[in-house]
Amino acid sequence: MVLDGKIALITGAAKGIGQGITFALAKAGADVAIVDRDVEGLTETERLVEALGRRVLKIQTDVTRQEDVAKMVAKTVESFGQLDVAVNNAGVVGVCPIAEMSPEEWDRVHNVNLKAVFLCCQAQVIEMRRRKFGRIINLASMVGKVGMPGMTHYSASKFGVIGLTNALAKEVARDGITVNALCPGIVGTDMLIGPDGFATKNALPGESVADAWNRVQDTMMPQGEAQTVEDMGHAAVFLATAPHVVGQAIAVDGGYTL
Ligand SMILES: NC(=O)c1ccc[n+]([C@@H]2O[C@H](COP(=O)([O-])OP(=O)(O)OC[C@H]3O[C@@H](n4cnc5c(N)ncnc54)[C@H](O)[C@@H]3O)[C@@H](O)[C@H]2O)c1
């Protein structure tokens, strides 16, 4: 299998896209360190990986805390001896018109979506340089390529992830490390259809979340449908195994950003 003998670390792995990417990397042969601030939530992901016969290490981490992030990388290397693939996926969403947005709300989104990606990349690069090998995949978004009204903070954080990825890819290109961004379109996780999700917040008066979700897929997506966690898993396996794809922001968005 293409990732046999590789060790992958995935943040935000308790559910949603992080869980889907974890499953895909493990299915491709990797042993995995799964990371989330919600350690209880990692149990289902752990079960899925174990069923594939792969080794799995659960790590409770708040990726916004530098000390936690350093420990996350150290524990992975202590348990598995190396770190080959890192997927910086943990993220939070926010829907709020700019006139109503507090600086605290701006910071809440930026701390997880952008500052934490910096902290994770920093710790991962330091470790990966040791072995002159690494594949870093940062989760951005289609709205990191095309701005989304009502989500200025979220869009800005994802544009930032693409910028960080681009600059860092050049900085570490001679160290055997590739850095790329993966830009999902819309995937029916809690981020879209949970209580604070994008579709939920955009439901019309009297419209159910299910109907709002169908409307969002139909009106926003050229293909008329959402993408899946499996789509993101495929793309992550590709980026984890592509030695000469450097600094790209790969859209898996059904053509939204065409
Ligand atoms: N769902 C989509 O349509 C979509 C679209 C574009 C981009 N994305 C991006 O993909 C990534 C995953 O999104 P998702 O839809 O699976 O979200 P989700 O809300 O389903 O899962 C996010 C996970 O991140 C974890 N997390 C949040 N803050 C954390 C922190 N400080 N420390 C550790 N873990 C933390 C949560 O506990 C959760 O398990 C995010 O970066 C998101 O911005 C998602």
mmCIF file of C-alpha atoms in Angstrom, residues 83-168:
data_model
loop_
_atom_site.group_PDB
_atom_site.id
_atom_site.type_symbol
_atom_site.label_atom_id
_atom_site.label_comp_id
_atom_site.label_asym_id
_atom_site.label_seq_id
_atom_site.Cartn_x
_atom_site.Cartn_y
_atom_site.Cartn_z
ATOM 1 C CA LEU A 83 6.387 11.739 11.652
ATOM 2 C CA ASP A 84 5.884 11.544 7.884
ATOM 3 C CA VAL A 85 2.493 13.098 7.118
ATOM 4 C CA ALA A 86 0.728 15.892 9.008
ATOM 5 C CA VAL A 87 -2.803 17.019 8.238
ATOM 6 C CA ASN A 88 -3.681 20.300 9.946
ATOM 7 C CA ASN A 89 -7.440 19.998 9.745
ATOM 8 C CA ALA A 90 -8.882 21.291 13.064
ATOM 9 C CA GLY A 91 -11.058 24.293 12.364
ATOM 10 C CA VAL A 92 -14.057 26.307 13.495
ATOM 11 C CA VAL A 93 -16.689 28.128 11.495
ATOM 12 C CA GLY A 94 -18.392 31.455 12.027
ATOM 13 C CA VAL A 95 -21.278 33.194 10.313
ATOM 14 C CA CYS A 96 -21.604 36.863 11.276
ATOM 15 C CA PRO A 97 -22.051 40.121 9.332
ATOM 16 C CA ILE A 98 -19.038 42.400 9.778
ATOM 17 C CA ALA A 99 -21.023 45.206 11.439
ATOM 18 C CA GLU A 100 -21.974 42.816 14.264
ATOM 19 C CA MET A 101 -18.604 41.092 14.616
ATOM 20 C CA SER A 102 -16.679 41.564 17.854
ATOM 21 C CA PRO A 103 -12.880 41.442 17.897
ATOM 22 C CA GLU A 104 -13.270 38.372 20.151
ATOM 23 C CA GLU A 105 -15.268 36.565 17.458
ATOM 24 C CA TRP A 106 -12.620 37.497 14.858
ATOM 25 C CA ASP A 107 -9.882 36.134 17.148
ATOM 26 C CA ARG A 108 -11.823 32.946 17.986
ATOM 27 C CA VAL A 109 -11.877 31.960 14.327
ATOM 28 C CA HIS A 110 -8.344 33.129 13.502
ATOM 29 C CA ASN A 111 -6.799 31.418 16.526
ATOM 30 C CA VAL A 112 -7.927 27.970 15.428
ATOM 31 C CA ASN A 113 -8.017 28.318 11.643
ATOM 32 C CA LEU A 114 -4.797 30.244 11.068
ATOM 33 C CA LYS A 115 -2.625 30.733 14.167
ATOM 34 C CA ALA A 116 -2.922 27.049 15.103
ATOM 35 C CA VAL A 117 -1.919 26.035 11.570
ATOM 36 C CA PHE A 118 1.217 28.163 12.027
ATOM 37 C CA LEU A 119 1.934 26.513 15.410
ATOM 38 C CA CYS A 120 1.393 23.009 14.007
ATOM 39 C CA CYS A 121 3.487 23.628 10.866
ATOM 40 C CA GLN A 122 6.308 25.051 13.004
ATOM 41 C CA ALA A 123 6.483 22.005 15.295
ATOM 42 C CA GLN A 124 6.093 19.591 12.372
ATOM 43 C CA VAL A 125 8.773 21.227 10.215
ATOM 44 C CA ILE A 126 11.273 21.128 13.098
ATOM 45 C CA GLU A 127 10.673 17.370 13.460
ATOM 46 C CA MET A 128 10.489 16.579 9.724
ATOM 47 C CA ARG A 129 13.751 18.402 8.987
ATOM 48 C CA ARG A 130 15.475 15.897 11.261
ATOM 49 C CA ARG A 131 14.711 13.101 8.758
ATOM 50 C CA LYS A 132 14.657 15.287 5.631
ATOM 51 C CA PHE A 133 11.177 14.051 4.803
ATOM 52 C CA GLY A 134 7.631 15.278 5.317
ATOM 53 C CA ARG A 135 4.234 15.899 3.763
ATOM 54 C CA ILE A 136 2.190 18.691 5.337
ATOM 55 C CA ILE A 137 -1.430 19.202 4.280
ATOM 56 C CA ASN A 138 -3.286 22.249 5.606
ATOM 57 C CA LEU A 139 -7.057 22.449 5.379
ATOM 58 C CA ALA A 140 -8.142 25.683 3.736
ATOM 59 C CA SER A 141 -11.468 26.065 1.898
ATOM 60 C CA MET A 142 -13.143 27.138 -1.322
ATOM 61 C CA VAL A 143 -13.849 30.378 0.565
ATOM 62 C CA GLY A 144 -10.089 30.771 0.979
ATOM 63 C CA LYS A 145 -10.019 31.281 -2.789
ATOM 64 C CA VAL A 146 -13.282 33.217 -3.303
ATOM 65 C CA GLY A 147 -14.634 35.330 -0.446
ATOM 66 C CA MET A 148 -17.945 34.444 1.203
ATOM 67 C CA PRO A 149 -20.154 37.306 2.437
ATOM 68 C CA GLY A 150 -21.209 36.967 6.071
ATOM 69 C CA MET A 151 -18.023 35.018 6.781
ATOM 70 C CA THR A 152 -15.282 37.635 6.463
ATOM 71 C CA HIS A 153 -13.305 36.272 9.414
ATOM 72 C CA TYR A 154 -13.590 32.652 8.266
ATOM 73 C CA SER A 155 -12.743 33.551 4.639
ATOM 74 C CA ALA A 156 -9.792 35.693 5.727
ATOM 75 C CA SER A 157 -8.443 32.881 7.913
ATOM 76 C CA LYS A 158 -8.599 30.445 5.004
ATOM 77 C CA PHE A 159 -6.982 32.922 2.548
ATOM 78 C CA GLY A 160 -4.308 33.143 5.260
ATOM 79 C CA VAL A 161 -3.853 29.359 5.334
ATOM 80 C CA ILE A 162 -3.241 29.373 1.580
ATOM 81 C CA GLY A 163 -0.699 32.195 1.926
ATOM 82 C CA LEU A 164 1.087 30.465 4.799
ATOM 83 C CA THR A 165 1.144 27.213 2.823
ATOM 84 C CA ASN A 166 2.551 28.891 -0.276
ATOM 85 C CA ALA A 167 5.330 30.718 1.590
ATOM 86 C CA LEU A 168 6.241 27.776 3.825
#
